[in-house]
mmCIF file of C-alpha atoms in Angstrom:
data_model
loop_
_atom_site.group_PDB
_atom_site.id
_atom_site.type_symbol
_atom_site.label_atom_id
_atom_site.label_comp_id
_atom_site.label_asym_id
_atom_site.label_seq_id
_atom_site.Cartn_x
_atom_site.Cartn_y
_atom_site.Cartn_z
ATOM 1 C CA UNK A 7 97.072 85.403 85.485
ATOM 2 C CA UNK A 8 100.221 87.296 86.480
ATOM 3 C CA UNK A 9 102.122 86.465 89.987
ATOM 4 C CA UNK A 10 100.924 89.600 91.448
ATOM 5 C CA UNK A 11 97.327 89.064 91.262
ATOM 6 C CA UNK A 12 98.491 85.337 92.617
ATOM 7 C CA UNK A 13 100.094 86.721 95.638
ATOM 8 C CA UNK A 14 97.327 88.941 96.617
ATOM 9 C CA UNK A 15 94.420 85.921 96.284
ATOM 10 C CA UNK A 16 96.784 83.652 98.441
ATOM 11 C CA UNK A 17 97.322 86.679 101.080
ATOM 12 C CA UNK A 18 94.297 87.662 101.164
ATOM 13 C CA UNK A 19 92.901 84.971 104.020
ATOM 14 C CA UNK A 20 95.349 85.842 106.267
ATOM 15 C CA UNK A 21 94.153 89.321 105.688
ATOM 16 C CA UNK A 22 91.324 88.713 106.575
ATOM 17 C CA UNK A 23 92.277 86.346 109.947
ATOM 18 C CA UNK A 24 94.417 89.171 111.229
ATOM 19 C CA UNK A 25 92.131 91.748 111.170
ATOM 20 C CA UNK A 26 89.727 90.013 112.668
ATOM 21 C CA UNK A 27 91.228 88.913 115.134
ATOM 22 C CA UNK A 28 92.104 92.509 115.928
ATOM 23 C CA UNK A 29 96.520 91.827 115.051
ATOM 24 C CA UNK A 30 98.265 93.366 111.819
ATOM 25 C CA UNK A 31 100.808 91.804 109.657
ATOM 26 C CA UNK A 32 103.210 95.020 109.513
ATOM 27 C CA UNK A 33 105.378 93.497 107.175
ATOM 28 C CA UNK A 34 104.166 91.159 105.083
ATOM 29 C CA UNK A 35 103.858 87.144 105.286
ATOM 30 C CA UNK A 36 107.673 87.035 106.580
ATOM 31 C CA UNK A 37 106.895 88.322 109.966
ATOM 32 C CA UNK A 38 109.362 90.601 111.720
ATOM 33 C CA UNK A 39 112.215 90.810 114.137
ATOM 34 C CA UNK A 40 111.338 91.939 118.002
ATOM 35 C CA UNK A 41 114.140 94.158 119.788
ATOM 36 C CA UNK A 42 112.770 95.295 123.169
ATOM 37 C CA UNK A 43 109.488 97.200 122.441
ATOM 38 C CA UNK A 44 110.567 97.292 118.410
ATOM 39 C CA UNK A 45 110.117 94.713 115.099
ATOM 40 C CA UNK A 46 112.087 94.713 112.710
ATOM 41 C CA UNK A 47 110.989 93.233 109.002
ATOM 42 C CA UNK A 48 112.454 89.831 107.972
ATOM 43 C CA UNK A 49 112.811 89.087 104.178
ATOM 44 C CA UNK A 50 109.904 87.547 101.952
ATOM 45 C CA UNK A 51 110.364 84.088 101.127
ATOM 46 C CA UNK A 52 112.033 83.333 97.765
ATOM 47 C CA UNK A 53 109.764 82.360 94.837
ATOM 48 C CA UNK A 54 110.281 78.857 92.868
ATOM 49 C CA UNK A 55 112.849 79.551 90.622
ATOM 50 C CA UNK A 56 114.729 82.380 92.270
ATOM 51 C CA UNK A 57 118.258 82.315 93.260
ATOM 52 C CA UNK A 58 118.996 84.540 96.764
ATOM 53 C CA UNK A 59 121.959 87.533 95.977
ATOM 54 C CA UNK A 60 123.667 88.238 98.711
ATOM 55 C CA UNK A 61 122.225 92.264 99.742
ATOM 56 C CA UNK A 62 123.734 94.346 101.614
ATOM 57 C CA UNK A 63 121.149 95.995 104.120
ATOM 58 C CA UNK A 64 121.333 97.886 107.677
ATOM 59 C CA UNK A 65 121.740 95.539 110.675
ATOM 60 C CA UNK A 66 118.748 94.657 113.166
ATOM 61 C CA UNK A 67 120.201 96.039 116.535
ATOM 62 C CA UNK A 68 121.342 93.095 119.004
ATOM 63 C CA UNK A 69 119.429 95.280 121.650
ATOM 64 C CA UNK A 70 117.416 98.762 121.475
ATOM 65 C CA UNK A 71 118.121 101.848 124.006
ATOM 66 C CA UNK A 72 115.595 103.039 126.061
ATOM 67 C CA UNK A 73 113.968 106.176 124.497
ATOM 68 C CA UNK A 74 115.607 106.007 121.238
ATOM 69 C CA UNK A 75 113.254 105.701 118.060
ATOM 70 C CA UNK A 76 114.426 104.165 115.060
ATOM 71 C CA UNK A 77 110.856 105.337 112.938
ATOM 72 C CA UNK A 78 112.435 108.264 111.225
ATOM 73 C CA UNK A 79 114.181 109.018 107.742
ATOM 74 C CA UNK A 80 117.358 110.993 106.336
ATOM 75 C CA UNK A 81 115.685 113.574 104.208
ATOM 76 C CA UNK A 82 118.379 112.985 101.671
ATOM 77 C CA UNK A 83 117.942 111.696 97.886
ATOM 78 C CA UNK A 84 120.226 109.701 95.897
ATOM 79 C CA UNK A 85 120.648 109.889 92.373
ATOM 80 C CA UNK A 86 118.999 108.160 89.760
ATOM 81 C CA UNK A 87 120.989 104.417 89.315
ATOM 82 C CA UNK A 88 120.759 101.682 87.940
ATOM 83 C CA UNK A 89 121.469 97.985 89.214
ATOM 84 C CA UNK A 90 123.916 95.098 87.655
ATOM 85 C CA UNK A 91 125.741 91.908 88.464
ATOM 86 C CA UNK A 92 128.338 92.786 90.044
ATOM 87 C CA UNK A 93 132.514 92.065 88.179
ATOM 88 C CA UNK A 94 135.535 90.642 88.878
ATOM 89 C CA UNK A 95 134.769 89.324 91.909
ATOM 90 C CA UNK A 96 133.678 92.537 93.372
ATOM 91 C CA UNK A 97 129.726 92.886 94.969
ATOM 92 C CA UNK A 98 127.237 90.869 94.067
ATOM 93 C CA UNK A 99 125.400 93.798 92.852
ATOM 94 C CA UNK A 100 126.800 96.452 91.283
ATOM 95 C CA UNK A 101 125.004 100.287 91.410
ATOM 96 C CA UNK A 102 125.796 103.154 88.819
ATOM 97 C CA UNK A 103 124.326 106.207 88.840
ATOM 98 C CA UNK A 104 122.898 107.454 85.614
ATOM 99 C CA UNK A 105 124.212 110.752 85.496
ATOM 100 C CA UNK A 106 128.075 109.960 85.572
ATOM 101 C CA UNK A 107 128.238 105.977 85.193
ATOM 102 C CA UNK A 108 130.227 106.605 88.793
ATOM 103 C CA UNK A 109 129.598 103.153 90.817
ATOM 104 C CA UNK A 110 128.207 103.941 94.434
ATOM 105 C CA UNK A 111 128.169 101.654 97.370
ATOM 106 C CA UNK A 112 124.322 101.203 98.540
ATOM 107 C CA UNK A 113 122.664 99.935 101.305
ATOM 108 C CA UNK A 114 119.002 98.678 101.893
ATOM 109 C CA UNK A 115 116.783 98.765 104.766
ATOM 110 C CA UNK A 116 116.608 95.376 107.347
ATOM 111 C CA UNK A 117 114.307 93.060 105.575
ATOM 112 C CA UNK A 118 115.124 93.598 101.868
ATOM 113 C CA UNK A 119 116.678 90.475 99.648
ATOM 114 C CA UNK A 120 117.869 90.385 96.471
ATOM 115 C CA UNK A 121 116.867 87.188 94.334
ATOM 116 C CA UNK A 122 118.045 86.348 90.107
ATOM 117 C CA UNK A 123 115.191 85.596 88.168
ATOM 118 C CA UNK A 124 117.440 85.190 85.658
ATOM 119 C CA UNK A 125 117.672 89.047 85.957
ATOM 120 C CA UNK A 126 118.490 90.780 89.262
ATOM 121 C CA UNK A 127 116.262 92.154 91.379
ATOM 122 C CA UNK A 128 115.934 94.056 94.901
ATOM 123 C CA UNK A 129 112.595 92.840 96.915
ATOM 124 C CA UNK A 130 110.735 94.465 99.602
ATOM 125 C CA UNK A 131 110.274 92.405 103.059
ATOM 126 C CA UNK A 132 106.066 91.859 101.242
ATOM 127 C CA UNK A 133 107.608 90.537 98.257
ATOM 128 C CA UNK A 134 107.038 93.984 95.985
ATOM 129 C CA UNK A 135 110.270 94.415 93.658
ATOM 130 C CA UNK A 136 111.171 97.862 94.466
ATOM 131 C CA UNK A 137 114.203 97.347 91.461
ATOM 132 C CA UNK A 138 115.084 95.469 88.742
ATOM 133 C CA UNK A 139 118.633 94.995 86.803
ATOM 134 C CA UNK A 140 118.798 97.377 83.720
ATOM 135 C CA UNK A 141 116.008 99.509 85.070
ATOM 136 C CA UNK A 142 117.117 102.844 86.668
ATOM 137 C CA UNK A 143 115.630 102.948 90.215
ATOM 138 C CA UNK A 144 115.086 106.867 91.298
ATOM 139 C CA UNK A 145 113.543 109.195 94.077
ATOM 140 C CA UNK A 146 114.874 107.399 96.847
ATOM 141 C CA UNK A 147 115.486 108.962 100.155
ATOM 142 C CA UNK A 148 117.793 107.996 102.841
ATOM 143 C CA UNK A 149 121.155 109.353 103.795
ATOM 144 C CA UNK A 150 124.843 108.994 104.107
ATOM 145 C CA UNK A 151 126.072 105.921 106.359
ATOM 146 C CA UNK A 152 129.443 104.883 107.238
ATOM 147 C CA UNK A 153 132.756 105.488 108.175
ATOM 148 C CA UNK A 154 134.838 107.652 106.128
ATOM 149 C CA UNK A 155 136.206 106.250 103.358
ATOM 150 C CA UNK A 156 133.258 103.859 103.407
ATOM 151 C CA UNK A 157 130.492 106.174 102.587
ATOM 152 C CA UNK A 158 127.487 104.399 101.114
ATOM 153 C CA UNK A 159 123.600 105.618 101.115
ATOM 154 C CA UNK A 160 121.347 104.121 103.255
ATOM 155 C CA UNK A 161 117.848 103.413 101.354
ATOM 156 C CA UNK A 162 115.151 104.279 103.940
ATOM 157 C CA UNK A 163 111.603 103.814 103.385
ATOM 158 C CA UNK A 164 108.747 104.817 105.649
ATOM 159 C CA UNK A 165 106.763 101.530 104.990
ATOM 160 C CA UNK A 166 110.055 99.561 105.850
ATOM 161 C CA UNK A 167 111.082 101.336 109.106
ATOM 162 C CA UNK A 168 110.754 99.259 112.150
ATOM 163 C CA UNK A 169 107.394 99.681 113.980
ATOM 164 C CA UNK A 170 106.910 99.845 118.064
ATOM 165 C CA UNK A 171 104.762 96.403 119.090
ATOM 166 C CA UNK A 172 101.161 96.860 117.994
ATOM 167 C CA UNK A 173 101.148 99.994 116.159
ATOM 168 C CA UNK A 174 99.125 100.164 113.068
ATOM 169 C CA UNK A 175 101.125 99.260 110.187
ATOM 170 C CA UNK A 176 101.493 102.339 107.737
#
């Protein structure tokens, strides 16, 4: 039997516990991260075996502002890439982009973790690996972040945005 089919027989009562006790589990078994009327998703524990990568992903907001929703996407795409170990001491993670080889600086959303296993690979806050080293990762949307001189993309990903307390998760 393969992990997957694992995961979703050892999920599935607390499934079926939250939704009948009228709650949701927006992101997953690791839970979330509350900023005023906001959560946030927390990463998904690390299988046996794994070793954590350090990630680089978008900070959870010490505090929220009134009126200001943070449940919307850059309509931008990045091109195709693929993932690596880092070298020479640089990232932990190194991303190319197919087309030109160029390396690009990438960021994930709040909640994503990177794990070896003995390959590399970039996990959703549920546990889904959304890439895998050697692999080339494409249609993702997001858009430009950073300073300049620091450009990087910012991955966003509807399912991964943070949700308002007790909406229905996507």
């Amino acid at each position: 039997m393969s992990s997957r089919p694992r995961l979703v027989l050892a999920m599935l009562p607390l499934v079926i516990i939250a939704s009948a006790c009228g709650a949701s589990l927006p992101f997953g078994p690791s839970g979330g991260i509350a900023r005023g009327e906001w959560v946030w998703p927390t990463p998904a524990p690390l299988p046996p075996g794994a070793v954590p990568v350090p990630l680089e992903t978008l900070p959870v907001p010490d505090s929220v502002e009134p009126g200001v929703s943070y449940d919307a996407c850059p309509a931008a795409l990045v091109g195709d890439f693929t993932i690596a170990a880092g070298r020479d001491g640089a990232a932990p993670i190194r991303y190319s982009l197919v087309d030109s080889g160029n390396d690009i600086r990438v960021i994930w959303p709040a909640g994503f973790s990177a794990r070896r296993m003995p390959l590399i690979q970039i996990v959703a806050p549920d546990g889904t690996v959304v890439a895998r080293e050697g692999e080339v990762v494409s249609g993702l949307g997001g858009g430009q972040f950073g300073a300049e001189g620091q450009d990087a993309f910012a991955v966003c990903l509807p399912a991964w945005l943070p949700m308002r307390r007790g909406a229905a998760a996507p």
